[in-house]
C-alpha atoms as one frame of an Amber mdcrd trajectory, in Angstrom:
protein
  14.427 -23.548 -14.067  15.813 -20.739 -11.932  14.111 -20.042  -8.615  11.964
 -16.912  -8.625  14.118 -15.237  -5.985  17.161 -15.752  -8.234  15.226 -14.310
 -11.173  14.324 -11.290  -9.051  17.921 -10.728  -7.953  19.122 -11.030 -11.543
  16.429  -8.581 -12.675  17.586  -6.016 -10.113  21.209  -6.418 -11.166  20.151
  -5.843 -14.771  18.164  -2.721 -13.852  21.264  -1.339 -12.131  23.707  -2.324
 -14.877  25.739   0.831 -15.702  25.703   0.139 -19.456  22.357  -1.538 -20.120
  20.282  -0.674 -17.055  17.290   1.588 -16.541  18.192   5.305 -16.259  15.678
   5.826 -13.445  16.893   2.844 -11.408  20.495   3.889 -11.880  19.738   7.265
 -10.276  18.262   5.742  -7.105  19.922   5.436  -3.700  19.107   4.199  -0.202
  17.533   7.571   0.638  15.441   7.940  -2.513  13.981   4.438  -2.187  13.174
   4.705   1.555   9.884   6.649   1.057   8.712   3.995  -1.406   9.450   1.276
   1.158   7.262   2.997   3.746   4.478   3.394   1.195   4.676  -0.280   0.204
   4.506  -1.382   3.856   1.313   0.623   4.329  -0.148  -0.891   1.165   0.532
  -4.358   2.603  -1.296  -3.345   5.787  -4.206  -1.960   3.772  -4.569  -5.176
   1.746  -4.705  -7.151   5.000  -7.260  -4.759   6.473  -9.406  -5.104   3.340
  -9.086  -8.894   3.404  -7.891  -8.810  -0.219  -5.517 -11.763  -0.515  -4.840
 -11.228  -4.232  -3.780  -7.653  -3.475  -1.746  -8.885  -0.496   0.280 -11.235
  -2.728   0.949  -8.348  -5.101   1.863  -5.887  -2.344   4.152  -8.391  -0.614
   6.001  -8.722  -3.913   6.379  -4.944  -4.090   7.710  -4.903  -0.513  10.161
  -7.722  -1.272  11.352  -5.723  -4.268  12.324  -2.936  -1.856  14.520  -5.334
   0.133  16.169  -6.510  -3.086  16.829  -2.872  -4.011  18.725  -2.181  -0.770
  20.634  -5.440  -1.037  21.744  -4.480  -4.558  22.930  -1.059  -3.376  24.899
  -2.711  -0.562  26.396  -5.323  -2.906  27.573  -2.555  -5.239  29.116  -0.777
  -2.221  30.867  -3.979  -1.100  28.917  -4.097   2.179  26.621  -7.139   2.013
  24.210  -8.887  -0.330  20.725 -10.433  -0.254  22.057 -13.818   0.872  23.669
 -12.205   3.915  20.461 -10.314   4.719  18.472 -13.555   4.631  21.132 -15.355
   6.651  21.278 -12.654   9.320  17.524 -12.586   9.923  17.397 -16.405   9.984
  20.162 -16.520  12.605  18.403 -13.851  14.655  15.075 -15.687  14.615  16.776
 -18.935  15.672  18.513 -17.067  18.494  15.233 -15.546  19.667  13.344 -18.872
  19.564  15.425 -21.194  21.774  12.206 -23.030  22.723  11.857 -24.137  19.080
  15.489 -24.523  18.013  17.043 -25.237  21.411  16.400 -26.767  24.825  14.342
 -23.953  26.362  10.642 -24.593  27.075   7.879 -22.041  26.560   4.316 -23.083
  27.393   2.237 -20.050  26.399   2.234 -17.176  23.892   2.440 -14.740  26.829
   5.566 -16.478  28.136   7.063 -16.392  24.645   6.397 -12.648  24.354   8.171
 -12.119  27.663  11.157 -14.223  26.640  11.269 -12.496  23.224  11.578  -9.122
  24.911  14.271 -10.475  27.215  16.301 -11.672  24.219  15.897  -8.319  22.482
  16.891  -6.460  25.657  20.022  -8.591  25.952  20.917  -7.799  22.340  20.392
  -4.070  22.948  22.556  -4.205  26.075  25.312  -5.968  24.152  25.154  -3.315
  21.426  25.351  -0.515  24.015  28.417  -2.176  25.561  30.069  -2.380  22.139
  29.417   1.334  21.681  30.810   2.158  25.125  27.618   3.576  26.645  25.009
   2.687  29.213  21.943   0.901  27.823  18.536   2.606  27.938  15.074   1.078
  28.121  14.326   3.197  25.042  17.183   1.830  22.911  16.028   0.539  19.556
  12.861   2.650  19.279  13.611   4.010  15.832  13.309   7.821  15.487  12.117
   7.378  11.902   8.903   5.591  12.894   5.580   7.378  12.314   5.034   9.597
  15.354   1.924   7.745  16.565   3.681   4.378  16.407   6.834   5.695  18.062
   4.846   7.258  20.914   3.237   3.876  21.598   6.565   2.052  21.550   8.247
   4.619  23.829   5.413   4.305  26.339   5.518   0.508  26.280   9.259   0.496
  26.897   8.943   2.926  29.815   6.083   0.875  31.251   8.246  -2.269  31.320
  10.559  -0.639  33.849   7.692   0.675  35.988   7.216   4.162  34.553   3.478
   3.928  33.955   0.077   5.072  35.156  -1.504   3.036  37.940  -5.024   3.198
  36.486  -6.162   3.964  32.921  -8.733   6.449  34.262  -5.895   8.537  35.680
  -4.837   9.236  32.117  -8.193  10.904  31.482  -7.250  13.491  34.105  -3.956
  14.032  32.295  -5.816  14.444  28.984  -8.101  17.061  30.563  -5.024  18.822
  31.945  -3.412  18.873  28.497  -6.638  20.172  26.919  -6.662  22.984  29.497
  -3.057  23.904  28.730  -3.768  23.898  24.994  -6.866  26.044  25.519  -4.860
  28.511  27.605  -2.251  28.885  24.847  -4.951  29.395  22.222  -6.913  31.888
  24.329  -3.741  33.763  25.223  -2.561  34.095  21.647   0.314  31.690  22.221
   3.112  31.368  19.704   2.600  28.650  17.066   5.434  26.576  18.499   3.865
  26.668  21.981   0.492  25.586  20.601   2.188  22.791  18.634   4.012  21.694
  21.801   0.794  21.509  23.824  -1.025  19.730  21.025   1.809  17.180  20.900
   1.455  16.602  24.653  -2.274  16.002  24.184  -1.719  13.501  21.379   0.906
  11.693  23.465  -1.542  11.400  26.378  -4.241  10.040  24.052  -1.840   7.373
  22.781  -1.097   6.477  26.402  -4.795   5.990  27.104  -5.163   3.800  24.018
  -2.233   1.662  25.191  -3.724   1.148  28.652  -7.113   0.269  27.114  -5.352
  -2.263  24.857  -6.425  -0.333  21.753  -3.934   0.142  18.933  -4.079   3.909
  18.273  -2.954   3.559  14.658  -5.742   1.056  13.922  -8.276   3.191  15.802
  -7.347   6.279  13.797  -7.331   4.323  10.531 -10.864   3.207  11.351 -11.960
   6.772  12.032 -10.293   7.948   8.814 -12.250   5.316   6.886 -15.456   6.363
   8.640 -14.889  10.024   7.803 -14.082   9.135   4.189 -17.270   7.090   3.863
 -19.557   9.656   5.462 -18.125  12.668   3.642 -18.507  10.895   0.310 -22.150
  10.282   1.283 -22.574  13.996   1.995 -21.169  14.756  -1.464 -23.584  12.251
  -3.002 -26.571  13.767  -1.179 -25.567  17.230  -2.344 -25.162  15.964  -5.901
 -28.747  14.672  -5.792 -29.735  18.317  -5.244 -27.475  19.575  -7.985 -25.074
  21.051  -5.424 -21.391  20.715  -4.546 -19.694  21.158  -1.138 -17.931  24.362
  -2.134 -21.293  25.908  -3.030 -23.023  24.840   0.197 -23.062  26.245   3.716
 -21.543  24.523   6.701 -25.019  24.169   8.255 -26.276  22.367   5.151 -23.360
  19.976   5.130 -23.669  19.394   8.887 -27.321  18.402   8.425 -26.395  15.948
   5.669 -23.521  14.635   7.794 -26.005  13.754  10.531 -28.142  12.031   7.919
 -25.177  10.029   6.652 -24.296   9.103  10.220 -27.890   8.040  10.895 -27.784
   5.711   7.912 -25.131   3.655   9.704 -26.903   2.039  12.699 -24.789   1.506
  15.755 -21.923   3.690  14.550 -20.513   6.606  16.530
């Protein structure tokens, strides 16, 4: 019996067959599939957050399907195939784990993290040399990352070379400064681009504070999103009990019900 990965690769080749394939799949390209890949990665993260292992198995399959898609495109273009993708990542992981596959010794997870970053930095430096430029501490922080995630990664990279706040509380002063600058633009009728610029600075400072407090800002915001979703749905339910809907209610009414919904969740902010 064929291995499932071989079945999957054969399925993708069939979907992309010019004569017998699927019209939709035949129209796809690297760029058109990329948004689906991002969506599937978030669905994997959501399944993990929900603790739903059945959903996780399903979502991991969907994410794997994305990899197979790109590998098929590349095979058709004569660039590489799935086997080469798997081989390249295996070689890279062996290279970055000399304490497992070589003579190096690593005693703790913290030491391993440090050595991992050293290996990655060496690889980035080698790539910069190949491209004929000076390496940067920020090399490899992908521009296409979600802005919140990229801000965190940029700050971590800068911190590794000493560009960092001395104390987390100092960042609170910076946040207050950014709030003041944003307020000044708003009060002065600032141009939309100036307001957006100041708001971006404020968000960046908030991410910096989260980093120094060892809080993942993406996870923190996801938690707040879930909290808002839960409480607003409760407000809708309370209004429905009165035969009302949000669009037919006043802000004061909804604010009162919001406080009620909040009060129904002991210990929550």
